[in-house]
Amino acid sequence: MIEKNNLDKTNAWPFVEAKKLLIERKSYIEKKGKIILQTGYGPSGLPHLGTFGEVARTSMLVNALDQITDLPKEIITFSDDMDGLRKIPDNIPDHEILKKNLHKPLTEVPDPFKKYKSFGEHNNQMLKIFLDKFNFKYTFKSSTLLYKSGFFNSTLQLILEKYKDIMEIIIPTLGKKRQKTYSPFLPICPETGKVLEISVLEILKDQSKIIFDNEGKKLETSILDGNCKLQWKVDWAMRWYALDVDFEMYGKDLIESAILSSKIIKLLGKKNPSGFAYELFLDEKGEKISKSKGNGITIDQWLKYASPESLSLFMYQNPKRAKKLYKEIVPKAVDEYLEFIEKGKNQNDLKLLMNPAWHVHNGKIPKEKIIMTFSMLLNLVEASNADSKELLWKFVKKYKKDISEKKHPIFDQLVSYAIKYFNDVIKKNKKYKKPNLLEKKALEALIATLENCNDQMLPEDIQTLIYSTGKENGYKENLRDWFKLIYEVIFGDEN
């Protein structure tokens, strides 16, 4: 256990947020005897790294809380699966079946993958499978189940009671046209099954019913048991209220929504959770990563090329700074992870709390000796042309004779990742130069020079011979072009 004075001194963001949460929610936490944290997921598209980031970062906050208090903690992963399908995601098969079911709740839309009862259930399962891979501790909750089971009923009745006051909060934020039709309650059409955004004619508070204007026809419906769902900002406040949430982080694009939801929950009689607004994830073009577009790097791609821990470390660092998430950033993220493991071996407790690897590993940083960086390993894949893990290990052991796979599990994984990453990402971008006759003659001279080298020679001596060969074969005045030729012909790069 870390000493209290070090916990007080550290400014690592999970501890800063944990201490802030315990102060802001003190009376609520003491009353229920536990701390509830929530992460949200909109299953209109497949889970992506942004989704994972919320759960990973919230788990790091729980790890910090564990150092401060013995109170039980629970992370609720909430799926807004009763939301209507507004548009067809680009990265989903069978667009036609989705097109026919636009505006229906996601749990009523047929699964285009034909694996589950609905599109919502499919995406919920994909999320759970992914989170389970990382051994996250969480409680999954479905909006559909909570609405239909009656769990939200008492809060829905309270919202109906405060209907006028809630309207006064929301209406000023809307355009003039939307103001005329807005209602916090969205009825599910009994004929089409679609989530309707229609205006209210009359409220029957004593019956928990609303009469809506459905294209000139009166639609009388109960607000209970899943017959209606709430508009987003009111729905968010309802979740906070009904689930008694103490903490939730959200993207920078939801700050305004969080402000409105905070006003609504106060109107209902409770205080809003402690919040944390993080910056958004961007693709290589600087555009926001979207689960419906499927841009940026996917969950499966990262796990194909690097460890889950390297991804967690990427999520830990600078959460309030916008980050680009695409394949080419993976090697840098892996090398930073390895560097922090190495640093952790000689750090005192206070410095350890600032080490991202401490937060990634819940305070238990691996002791494994780092053999080489991932970037260097990728160079070795290219230089050796190794296409199997066994072959690449042979090259490594040629220079590091005292190592073994069993004693270096992190590096053993890196060997597999390096081969996959090189073949999928680096190799396809290579542009190998075909040398002309003079260039070919110079390279043949280089081969002859290297054939006369041996393992006893110093690297500096071999490098001097490479320089001399270039000078003797037309590159005396411009050795930079000599090395550029070597790189382009052998490695497919200019440098």
CSV table of C-alpha atoms in Angstrom, one decimal:
chain,number,residue,atom,x,y,z
A,1,MET,CA,0.0,0.0,0.0
A,2,ILE,CA,1.3,3.5,-0.9
A,3,GLU,CA,1.9,5.8,2.1
A,4,LYS,CA,-0.8,8.5,2.7
A,5,ASN,CA,1.7,11.4,2.4
A,6,ASN,CA,2.6,10.3,-1.1
A,7,LEU,CA,-1.0,9.9,-2.1
A,8,ASP,CA,-1.6,13.5,-0.9
A,9,LYS,CA,1.4,14.8,-2.9
A,10,THR,CA,0.8,13.1,-6.2
A,11,ASN,CA,-0.8,15.0,-9.1
A,12,ALA,CA,-1.3,11.9,-11.3
A,13,TRP,CA,-4.8,12.6,-12.9
A,14,PRO,CA,-6.5,9.4,-11.5
A,15,PHE,CA,-5.6,10.5,-8.0
A,16,VAL,CA,-6.6,14.1,-8.6
A,17,GLU,CA,-10.0,13.0,-9.9
A,18,ALA,CA,-10.4,10.4,-7.1
A,19,LYS,CA,-9.8,13.0,-4.4
A,20,LYS,CA,-12.1,15.5,-6.1
A,21,LEU,CA,-14.9,12.8,-6.4
A,22,LEU,CA,-14.6,11.9,-2.7
A,23,ILE,CA,-15.1,15.5,-1.7
A,24,GLU,CA,-17.9,16.4,-4.1
A,25,ARG,CA,-19.9,13.3,-3.5
A,26,LYS,CA,-19.1,12.8,0.2
A,27,SER,CA,-22.7,12.8,1.7
A,28,TYR,CA,-24.1,10.6,-1.1
A,29,ILE,CA,-21.2,8.0,-0.8
A,30,GLU,CA,-21.5,7.8,3.0
A,31,LYS,CA,-25.3,7.3,2.7
A,32,LYS,CA,-25.1,4.3,0.4
A,33,GLY,CA,-21.7,3.0,1.5
A,34,LYS,CA,-20.3,2.5,-2.0
A,35,ILE,CA,-19.0,4.5,-5.0
A,36,ILE,CA,-20.7,4.1,-8.4
A,37,LEU,CA,-19.0,5.1,-11.6
A,38,GLN,CA,-20.6,5.0,-15.0
A,39,THR,CA,-19.5,4.8,-18.6
A,40,GLY,CA,-21.8,5.2,-21.6
A,41,TYR,CA,-22.0,3.3,-24.9
A,42,GLY,CA,-24.3,4.1,-27.9
A,43,PRO,CA,-24.6,0.8,-29.8
A,44,SER,CA,-25.5,2.4,-33.1
A,45,GLY,CA,-22.1,1.1,-34.4
A,46,LEU,CA,-19.5,-1.4,-33.4
A,47,PRO,CA,-17.4,-0.6,-30.2
A,48,HIS,CA,-14.2,1.3,-31.0
A,49,LEU,CA,-11.2,2.4,-29.1
A,50,GLY,CA,-12.9,5.5,-27.8
A,51,THR,CA,-15.4,3.3,-26.1
A,52,PHE,CA,-12.6,1.2,-24.6
A,53,GLY,CA,-10.9,4.4,-23.4
A,54,GLU,CA,-13.7,5.4,-21.2
A,55,VAL,CA,-13.8,2.1,-19.4
A,56,ALA,CA,-9.9,1.9,-19.2
A,57,ARG,CA,-9.6,5.4,-17.7
A,58,THR,CA,-12.5,4.9,-15.3
A,59,SER,CA,-10.8,1.6,-14.2
A,60,MET,CA,-7.6,3.6,-13.5
A,61,LEU,CA,-9.7,5.9,-11.3
A,62,VAL,CA,-11.0,2.9,-9.4
A,63,ASN,CA,-7.4,1.7,-8.9
A,64,ALA,CA,-6.6,5.1,-7.4
A,65,LEU,CA,-9.7,5.0,-5.2
A,66,ASP,CA,-8.6,1.6,-4.0
A,67,GLN,CA,-5.5,3.2,-2.6
A,68,ILE,CA,-7.5,5.9,-0.7
A,69,THR,CA,-10.6,4.1,0.6
A,70,ASP,CA,-11.8,0.6,1.3
A,71,LEU,CA,-15.4,1.4,0.2
A,72,PRO,CA,-16.7,-0.9,-2.5
A,73,LYS,CA,-16.7,0.5,-6.1
A,74,GLU,CA,-18.8,-0.4,-9.1
A,75,ILE,CA,-18.4,0.6,-12.7
A,76,ILE,CA,-21.7,0.5,-14.6
A,77,THR,CA,-21.3,0.2,-18.4
A,78,PHE,CA,-24.6,1.6,-19.7
A,79,SER,CA,-25.8,0.9,-23.2
A,80,ASP,CA,-28.3,3.4,-24.7
A,81,ASP,CA,-29.8,0.5,-26.8
A,82,MET,CA,-33.3,1.9,-26.8
A,83,ASP,CA,-32.2,4.8,-28.9
A,84,GLY,CA,-33.6,5.0,-32.4
A,85,LEU,CA,-31.4,4.0,-35.3
A,86,ARG,CA,-30.8,7.4,-36.9
A,87,LYS,CA,-28.4,6.5,-39.7
A,88,ILE,CA,-26.8,3.5,-41.3
A,89,PRO,CA,-23.2,2.9,-40.2
A,90,ASP,CA,-20.7,2.7,-43.1
A,91,ASN,CA,-18.9,-0.4,-41.8
A,92,ILE,CA,-21.9,-2.7,-41.4
A,93,PRO,CA,-23.1,-5.4,-43.9
A,94,ASP,CA,-26.7,-5.6,-45.3
A,95,HIS,CA,-27.5,-1.9,-45.4
A,96,GLU,CA,-31.0,-2.7,-46.8
A,97,ILE,CA,-32.2,-4.4,-43.6
A,98,LEU,CA,-31.1,-1.4,-41.6
A,99,LYS,CA,-32.7,1.0,-44.0
A,100,LYS,CA,-36.0,-0.7,-43.6
A,101,ASN,CA,-35.7,-0.3,-39.8
A,102,LEU,CA,-34.5,3.3,-39.4
A,103,HIS,CA,-35.8,5.1,-36.3
A,104,LYS,CA,-36.7,1.9,-34.5
A,105,PRO,CA,-35.0,1.2,-31.1
A,106,LEU,CA,-31.7,-0.5,-31.7
A,107,THR,CA,-32.9,-3.6,-29.8
A,108,GLU,CA,-35.8,-3.9,-32.3
A,109,VAL,CA,-33.6,-3.6,-35.4
A,110,PRO,CA,-32.7,-7.0,-36.9
A,111,ASP,CA,-29.1,-8.0,-36.6
A,112,PRO,CA,-27.4,-7.5,-40.0
A,113,PHE,CA,-24.7,-10.0,-38.9
A,114,LYS,CA,-27.4,-12.6,-38.3
A,115,LYS,CA,-25.9,-13.7,-34.9
A,116,TYR,CA,-28.2,-12.1,-32.4
A,117,LYS,CA,-31.9,-11.1,-32.0
A,118,SER,CA,-31.2,-7.5,-32.8
A,119,PHE,CA,-28.5,-5.0,-33.9
A,120,GLY,CA,-28.4,-3.5,-30.4
A,121,GLU,CA,-27.8,-6.9,-28.8
A,122,HIS,CA,-25.1,-7.7,-31.3
A,123,ASN,CA,-23.2,-4.5,-30.5
A,124,ASN,CA,-23.7,-5.0,-26.8
A,125,GLN,CA,-22.2,-8.5,-27.0
A,126,MET,CA,-19.2,-7.2,-29.1
A,127,LEU,CA,-18.6,-4.6,-26.3
A,128,LYS,CA,-18.8,-7.2,-23.5
A,129,ILE,CA,-16.5,-9.6,-25.4
A,130,PHE,CA,-14.0,-6.9,-25.9
A,131,LEU,CA,-14.1,-5.5,-22.3
A,132,ASP,CA,-13.8,-9.1,-21.0
A,133,LYS,CA,-10.6,-9.6,-23.0
A,134,PHE,CA,-9.0,-6.9,-20.8
A,135,ASN,CA,-10.4,-8.4,-17.6
A,136,PHE,CA,-12.3,-5.2,-16.7
A,137,LYS,CA,-14.6,-5.3,-13.7
A,138,TYR,CA,-17.9,-3.8,-14.7
A,139,THR,CA,-21.7,-4.3,-14.5
A,140,PHE,CA,-23.4,-4.1,-17.9
A,141,LYS,CA,-26.8,-2.4,-18.0
A,142,SER,CA,-29.2,-2.2,-20.9
A,143,SER,CA,-31.4,0.9,-21.4
A,144,THR,CA,-34.1,-1.3,-23.0
A,145,LEU,CA,-34.2,-3.7,-20.0
A,146,LEU,CA,-34.3,-0.9,-17.4
A,147,TYR,CA,-37.1,0.9,-19.3
A,148,LYS,CA,-39.2,-2.2,-19.9
A,149,SER,CA,-38.7,-3.7,-16.5
A,150,GLY,CA,-40.0,-0.6,-14.8
A,151,PHE,CA,-36.7,0.2,-13.1
A,152,PHE,CA,-36.9,3.8,-14.4
A,153,ASN,CA,-40.7,4.2,-13.7
A,154,SER,CA,-40.5,6.3,-10.5
A,155,THR,CA,-37.9,8.6,-12.0
A,156,LEU,CA,-40.0,9.0,-15.2
A,157,GLN,CA,-43.0,10.0,-13.1
A,158,LEU,CA,-40.8,12.6,-11.3
A,159,ILE,CA,-39.7,13.9,-14.7
A,160,LEU,CA,-43.3,14.2,-15.8
A,161,GLU,CA,-44.1,16.0,-12.6
A,162,LYS,CA,-41.2,18.5,-13.3
A,163,TYR,CA,-42.1,18.7,-17.1
A,164,LYS,CA,-42.6,22.4,-17.2
A,165,ASP,CA,-39.4,23.2,-15.3
A,166,ILE,CA,-37.3,20.8,-17.5
A,167,MET,CA,-38.8,22.4,-20.7
A,168,GLU,CA,-37.6,25.8,-19.4
A,169,ILE,CA,-34.0,24.4,-19.1
A,170,ILE,CA,-34.0,22.8,-22.6
A,171,ILE,CA,-36.1,25.1,-24.8
A,172,PRO,CA,-33.7,28.1,-24.8
A,173,THR,CA,-30.9,25.9,-26.2
A,174,LEU,CA,-33.0,24.9,-29.2
A,175,GLY,CA,-33.7,26.6,-32.6
A,176,LYS,CA,-37.1,28.2,-33.1
A,177,LYS,CA,-38.4,25.4,-35.3
A,178,ARG,CA,-37.4,22.7,-32.9
A,179,GLN,CA,-38.8,24.6,-29.9
A,180,LYS,CA,-42.3,24.1,-31.3
A,181,THR,CA,-42.1,20.3,-31.4
A,182,TYR,CA,-39.7,19.4,-28.6
A,183,SER,CA,-40.7,17.0,-25.9
A,184,PRO,CA,-38.5,15.3,-23.3
A,185,PHE,CA,-40.6,12.1,-23.9
A,186,LEU,CA,-40.3,10.1,-27.1
A,187,PRO,CA,-43.2,7.7,-27.6
A,188,ILE,CA,-42.7,4.3,-29.3
A,189,CYS,CA,-45.2,4.2,-32.2
A,190,PRO,CA,-47.6,1.2,-31.6
A,191,GLU,CA,-48.1,0.8,-35.4
A,192,THR,CA,-44.6,1.2,-36.8
A,193,GLY,CA,-42.4,0.5,-33.7
A,194,LYS,CA,-40.4,3.7,-34.4
A,195,VAL,CA,-39.2,6.2,-31.8
A,196,LEU,CA,-41.2,9.3,-32.6
A,197,GLU,CA,-40.1,12.9,-32.1
A,198,ILE,CA,-43.5,14.6,-32.0
A,199,SER,CA,-45.1,17.4,-30.0
A,200,VAL,CA,-47.2,17.1,-26.8
A,201,LEU,CA,-50.9,18.0,-26.8
A,202,GLU,CA,-51.8,17.1,-23.2
A,203,ILE,CA,-50.1,15.7,-20.1
A,204,LEU,CA,-52.1,13.4,-17.8
A,205,LYS,CA,-49.9,13.4,-14.7
A,206,ASP,CA,-52.2,11.4,-12.5
A,207,GLN,CA,-52.3,8.6,-15.1
A,208,SER,CA,-48.6,8.8,-16.1
A,209,LYS,CA,-49.7,9.4,-19.7
A,210,ILE,CA,-49.1,11.9,-22.5
A,211,ILE,CA,-51.3,12.6,-25.5
A,212,PHE,CA,-49.1,13.4,-28.5
A,213,ASP,CA,-49.8,14.9,-31.9
A,214,ASN,CA,-48.9,12.1,-34.4
A,215,GLU,CA,-49.3,13.8,-37.8
A,216,GLY,CA,-52.8,15.1,-36.9
A,217,LYS,CA,-53.8,12.0,-35.0
A,218,LYS,CA,-53.9,11.9,-31.2
A,219,LEU,CA,-51.6,9.3,-29.7
A,220,GLU,CA,-52.2,8.6,-26.0
A,221,THR,CA,-49.5,6.5,-24.4
A,222,SER,CA,-48.1,5.7,-21.0
A,223,ILE,CA,-44.6,7.0,-20.1
A,224,LEU,CA,-43.9,3.8,-18.1
A,225,ASP,CA,-42.6,0.3,-18.9
A,226,GLY,CA,-40.8,1.2,-22.1
A,227,ASN,CA,-43.7,2.8,-23.9
A,228,CYS,CA,-41.7,6.0,-24.1
A,229,LYS,CA,-38.0,6.8,-23.9
A,230,LEU,CA,-36.4,10.2,-23.0
A,231,GLN,CA,-34.5,12.6,-25.1
A,232,TRP,CA,-30.7,12.3,-24.7
A,233,LYS,CA,-30.0,15.1,-22.2
A,234,VAL,CA,-33.0,14.3,-20.0
A,235,ASP,CA,-32.2,10.6,-20.3
A,236,TRP,CA,-28.6,11.2,-19.1
A,237,ALA,CA,-29.9,13.1,-16.0
A,238,MET,CA,-32.4,10.3,-15.3
A,239,ARG,CA,-29.6,7.6,-15.4
A,240,TRP,CA,-27.5,9.6,-13.0
A,241,TYR,CA,-30.6,10.0,-10.7
A,242,ALA,CA,-31.9,6.4,-10.8
A,243,LEU,CA,-28.5,4.7,-10.7
A,244,ASP,CA,-27.1,7.1,-8.1
A,245,VAL,CA,-24.0,7.7,-10.2
A,246,ASP,CA,-21.0,9.4,-8.4
A,247,PHE,CA,-18.7,9.8,-11.4
A,248,GLU,CA,-18.8,9.8,-15.2
A,249,MET,CA,-16.3,10.9,-17.8
A,250,TYR,CA,-17.3,12.1,-21.2
A,251,GLY,CA,-15.9,13.5,-24.4
A,252,LYS,CA,-15.3,17.3,-24.8
A,253,ASP,CA,-18.2,17.4,-27.4
A,254,LEU,CA,-20.6,16.5,-24.6
A,255,ILE,CA,-19.7,19.3,-22.2
A,256,GLU,CA,-22.8,21.4,-23.0
A,257,SER,CA,-25.0,18.3,-22.6
A,258,ALA,CA,-23.4,17.6,-19.2
A,259,ILE,CA,-24.2,21.1,-18.1
A,260,LEU,CA,-27.9,20.8,-19.0
A,261,SER,CA,-28.2,17.3,-17.5
A,262,SER,CA,-26.6,18.6,-14.3
A,263,LYS,CA,-29.3,21.3,-14.1
A,264,ILE,CA,-32.0,18.7,-14.7
A,265,ILE,CA,-30.8,16.3,-12.0
A,266,LYS,CA,-30.6,19.2,-9.5
A,267,LEU,CA,-34.2,20.0,-10.4
A,268,LEU,CA,-35.1,16.3,-9.6
A,269,GLY,CA,-33.5,16.7,-6.1
A,270,LYS,CA,-30.0,15.2,-6.4
A,271,LYS,CA,-26.5,16.5,-7.2
A,272,ASN,CA,-24.8,15.8,-10.5
A,273,PRO,CA,-21.9,13.3,-10.5
A,274,SER,CA,-18.3,14.4,-10.4
A,275,GLY,CA,-17.3,14.8,-14.0
A,276,PHE,CA,-14.2,14.6,-16.2
A,277,ALA,CA,-14.2,15.9,-19.8
A,278,TYR,CA,-11.6,14.3,-22.0
A,279,GLU,CA,-10.4,15.3,-25.5
A,280,LEU,CA,-11.5,13.4,-28.5
A,281,PHE,CA,-9.7,10.7,-30.5
A,282,LEU,CA,-8.9,11.6,-34.1
A,283,ASP,CA,-7.9,9.5,-37.2
A,284,GLU,CA,-4.8,10.2,-39.3
A,285,LYS,CA,-6.6,13.0,-41.1
A,286,GLY,CA,-7.4,14.8,-37.9
A,287,GLU,CA,-11.1,13.9,-38.1
A,288,LYS,CA,-13.1,12.7,-35.0
A,289,ILE,CA,-13.2,8.9,-34.7
A,290,SER,CA,-16.8,7.7,-35.3
A,291,LYS,CA,-18.2,4.2,-34.5
A,292,SER,CA,-20.6,4.5,-37.4
A,293,LYS,CA,-17.8,5.5,-39.9
A,294,GLY,CA,-15.3,3.0,-38.5
A,295,ASN,CA,-12.4,5.3,-39.2
A,296,GLY,CA,-9.1,5.3,-37.3
A,297,ILE,CA,-7.6,2.1,-36.0
A,298,THR,CA,-10.0,-0.6,-34.8
A,299,ILE,CA,-9.9,-2.5,-31.5
A,300,ASP,CA,-9.0,-5.8,-33.3
A,301,GLN,CA,-6.2,-4.1,-35.3
A,302,TRP,CA,-4.5,-2.7,-32.2
A,303,LEU,CA,-4.6,-6.1,-30.5
A,304,LYS,CA,-3.2,-7.7,-33.6
A,305,TYR,CA,-0.1,-5.5,-33.5
A,306,ALA,CA,0.4,-4.7,-29.9
A,307,SER,CA,-0.4,-5.7,-26.3
A,308,PRO,CA,-3.6,-4.6,-24.4
A,309,GLU,CA,-1.3,-2.9,-21.9
A,310,SER,CA,0.3,-0.7,-24.5
A,311,LEU,CA,-3.2,0.5,-25.5
A,312,SER,CA,-4.1,1.1,-21.8
A,313,LEU,CA,-1.0,3.2,-21.5
A,314,PHE,CA,-1.9,5.2,-24.6
A,315,MET,CA,-5.3,5.9,-23.0
A,316,TYR,CA,-3.7,7.0,-19.7
A,317,GLN,CA,-1.5,9.7,-21.1
A,318,ASN,CA,-2.8,13.2,-21.5
A,319,PRO,CA,-6.5,12.5,-21.5
A,320,LYS,CA,-7.3,16.2,-21.9
A,321,ARG,CA,-5.3,16.4,-25.1
A,322,ALA,CA,-6.7,15.4,-28.5
A,323,LYS,CA,-5.0,12.2,-29.8
A,324,LYS,CA,-4.6,10.7,-33.2
A,325,LEU,CA,-5.4,7.0,-33.3
A,326,TYR,CA,-4.2,5.1,-36.4
A,327,LYS,CA,-1.9,2.2,-37.2
A,328,GLU,CA,1.3,4.2,-37.5
A,329,ILE,CA,1.3,5.3,-33.9
A,330,VAL,CA,1.4,1.8,-32.5
A,331,PRO,CA,5.2,1.4,-32.4
A,332,LYS,CA,5.7,4.6,-30.5
A,333,ALA,CA,3.0,3.6,-28.0
A,334,VAL,CA,4.6,0.2,-27.5
A,335,ASP,CA,8.1,1.7,-27.0
A,336,GLU,CA,6.7,4.2,-24.4
A,337,TYR,CA,5.2,1.3,-22.5
A,338,LEU,CA,8.5,-0.5,-22.5
A,339,GLU,CA,10.3,2.6,-21.4
A,340,PHE,CA,8.0,3.2,-18.4
A,341,ILE,CA,8.4,-0.5,-17.3
A,342,GLU,CA,12.1,0.0,-17.3
A,343,LYS,CA,11.9,3.3,-15.3
A,344,GLY,CA,9.6,1.7,-12.7
A,345,LYS,CA,12.4,-0.6,-11.5
A,346,ASN,CA,14.3,2.3,-9.9
A,347,GLN,CA,11.5,4.7,-8.8
A,348,ASN,CA,10.4,5.6,-5.3
A,349,ASP,CA,6.7,5.5,-4.4
A,350,LEU,CA,6.0,9.1,-5.3
A,351,LYS,CA,7.6,8.7,-8.7
A,352,LEU,CA,5.8,5.4,-9.3
A,353,LEU,CA,2.4,7.1,-8.9
A,354,MET,CA,3.4,9.3,-11.8
A,355,ASN,CA,4.5,6.4,-13.9
A,356,PRO,CA,1.7,5.4,-16.4
A,357,ALA,CA,2.8,1.7,-16.2
A,358,TRP,CA,1.8,1.8,-12.5
A,359,HIS,CA,-1.8,2.7,-13.4
A,360,VAL,CA,-1.9,0.3,-16.3
A,361,HIS,CA,-0.9,-2.6,-14.1
A,362,ASN,CA,-2.9,-1.6,-11.0
A,363,GLY,CA,0.3,-0.9,-9.1
A,364,LYS,CA,2.2,-4.1,-10.1
A,365,ILE,CA,4.7,-3.1,-12.8
A,366,PRO,CA,6.3,-6.2,-14.5
A,367,LYS,CA,10.0,-6.8,-13.5
A,368,GLU,CA,11.0,-8.2,-16.9
A,369,LYS,CA,14.3,-6.8,-18.4
A,370,ILE,CA,13.6,-5.1,-21.7
A,371,ILE,CA,15.8,-6.6,-24.4
A,372,MET,CA,15.2,-4.0,-27.2
A,373,THR,CA,12.6,-1.5,-28.4
A,374,PHE,CA,9.7,-2.4,-30.6
A,375,SER,CA,11.1,-0.1,-33.3
A,376,MET,CA,14.4,-1.9,-33.3
A,377,LEU,CA,12.6,-5.2,-33.4
A,378,LEU,CA,10.7,-4.0,-36.5
A,379,ASN,CA,14.1,-3.1,-38.1
A,380,LEU,CA,15.3,-6.6,-37.3
A,381,VAL,CA,12.2,-8.1,-39.0
A,382,GLU,CA,13.1,-6.2,-42.1
A,383,ALA,CA,16.8,-6.8,-42.1
A,384,SER,CA,16.4,-10.5,-41.4
A,385,ASN,CA,13.4,-11.0,-43.6
A,386,ALA,CA,12.0,-13.3,-40.8
A,387,ASP,CA,8.5,-14.5,-41.5
A,388,SER,CA,8.1,-16.6,-38.3
A,389,LYS,CA,8.5,-16.1,-34.6
A,390,GLU,CA,11.0,-19.0,-34.4
A,391,LEU,CA,13.2,-17.5,-37.1
A,392,LEU,CA,13.2,-14.0,-35.6
A,393,TRP,CA,14.1,-15.4,-32.1
A,394,LYS,CA,17.1,-17.1,-33.7
A,395,PHE,CA,18.4,-13.7,-35.0
A,396,VAL,CA,17.8,-12.1,-31.5
A,397,LYS,CA,19.6,-15.0,-29.7
A,398,LYS,CA,22.6,-14.6,-32.0
A,399,TYR,CA,23.3,-11.3,-30.3
A,400,LYS,CA,21.6,-12.0,-26.9
A,401,LYS,CA,22.7,-15.5,-26.1
A,402,ASP,CA,21.6,-15.6,-22.5
A,403,ILE,CA,17.9,-14.9,-23.0
A,404,SER,CA,14.9,-17.3,-23.3
A,405,GLU,CA,11.2,-17.1,-24.3
A,406,LYS,CA,10.0,-18.2,-20.9
A,407,LYS,CA,11.9,-15.5,-19.0
A,408,HIS,CA,10.8,-12.8,-21.3
A,409,PRO,CA,7.0,-13.1,-21.9
A,410,ILE,CA,6.5,-9.5,-22.9
A,411,PHE,CA,9.3,-9.6,-25.5
A,412,ASP,CA,8.1,-13.0,-26.7
A,413,GLN,CA,4.7,-11.3,-27.5
A,414,LEU,CA,6.5,-8.4,-29.2
A,415,VAL,CA,8.2,-10.8,-31.6
A,416,SER,CA,4.9,-12.0,-32.9
A,417,TYR,CA,3.5,-8.5,-33.0
A,418,ALA,CA,6.5,-7.2,-34.9
A,419,ILE,CA,6.1,-9.7,-37.8
A,420,LYS,CA,2.4,-9.0,-38.2
A,421,TYR,CA,2.9,-5.2,-38.0
A,422,PHE,CA,5.8,-5.2,-40.5
A,423,ASN,CA,3.9,-7.3,-43.0
A,424,ASP,CA,0.5,-5.5,-42.7
A,425,VAL,CA,1.6,-1.9,-42.2
A,426,ILE,CA,5.2,-1.2,-43.1
A,427,LYS,CA,5.8,-3.5,-46.0
A,428,LYS,CA,2.9,-2.3,-48.1
A,429,ASN,CA,4.2,1.3,-48.0
A,430,LYS,CA,7.7,0.3,-49.2
A,431,LYS,CA,8.9,1.6,-52.5
A,432,TYR,CA,12.0,-0.4,-53.5
A,433,LYS,CA,14.3,1.3,-56.1
A,434,LYS,CA,15.6,-0.6,-59.1
A,435,PRO,CA,19.2,0.6,-59.5
A,436,ASN,CA,20.6,1.7,-62.8
A,437,LEU,CA,23.9,0.2,-64.1
A,438,LEU,CA,26.2,2.6,-62.2
A,439,GLU,CA,24.2,2.2,-59.0
A,440,LYS,CA,24.2,-1.6,-59.4
A,441,LYS,CA,28.0,-1.6,-59.8
A,442,ALA,CA,28.4,0.5,-56.6
A,443,LEU,CA,26.1,-1.9,-54.7
A,444,GLU,CA,28.0,-4.9,-55.9
A,445,ALA,CA,31.2,-3.3,-54.6
A,446,LEU,CA,29.4,-2.9,-51.3
A,447,ILE,CA,28.5,-6.6,-51.2
A,448,ALA,CA,32.1,-7.5,-51.8
A,449,THR,CA,33.2,-5.2,-49.0
A,450,LEU,CA,30.7,-6.7,-46.5
A,451,GLU,CA,31.7,-10.2,-47.5
A,452,ASN,CA,35.2,-9.5,-46.1
A,453,CYS,CA,33.8,-8.3,-42.8
A,454,ASN,CA,33.6,-10.6,-39.7
A,455,ASP,CA,31.9,-10.7,-36.3
A,456,GLN,CA,35.1,-9.6,-34.6
A,457,MET,CA,35.1,-6.2,-36.3
A,458,LEU,CA,33.9,-3.1,-34.5
A,459,PRO,CA,30.6,-1.5,-35.8
A,460,GLU,CA,32.5,1.7,-36.4
A,461,ASP,CA,35.1,-0.1,-38.6
A,462,ILE,CA,32.4,-1.7,-40.7
A,463,GLN,CA,30.7,1.7,-41.1
A,464,THR,CA,34.0,3.3,-42.2
A,465,LEU,CA,34.3,0.6,-44.9
A,466,ILE,CA,30.8,1.4,-46.2
A,467,TYR,CA,31.7,5.1,-46.4
A,468,SER,CA,35.0,4.2,-48.3
A,469,THR,CA,33.1,2.0,-50.7
A,470,GLY,CA,30.7,4.9,-51.5
A,471,LYS,CA,33.6,7.4,-52.0
A,472,GLU,CA,35.4,4.9,-54.4
A,473,ASN,CA,32.2,4.4,-56.5
A,474,GLY,CA,31.1,7.9,-57.4
A,475,TYR,CA,29.7,9.3,-54.1
A,476,LYS,CA,32.8,11.1,-52.8
A,477,GLU,CA,31.1,14.5,-52.9
A,478,ASN,CA,27.7,13.3,-51.7
A,479,LEU,CA,27.7,10.5,-49.3
A,480,ARG,CA,24.1,11.3,-48.4
A,481,ASP,CA,23.0,10.1,-51.8
A,482,TRP,CA,25.0,6.9,-51.3
A,483,PHE,CA,23.1,6.0,-48.1
A,484,LYS,CA,19.8,7.1,-49.7
A,485,LEU,CA,20.6,4.6,-52.5
A,486,ILE,CA,21.3,1.8,-50.0
A,487,TYR,CA,18.1,2.5,-48.1
A,488,GLU,CA,15.9,2.8,-51.2
A,489,VAL,CA,17.2,-0.5,-52.8
A,490,ILE,CA,17.4,-2.6,-49.6
A,491,PHE,CA,14.8,-1.1,-47.3
A,492,GLY,CA,12.4,0.7,-49.6
A,493,ASP,CA,12.8,4.0,-47.7
A,494,GLU,CA,14.8,7.1,-48.2
A,495,ASN,CA,16.2,7.0,-44.7
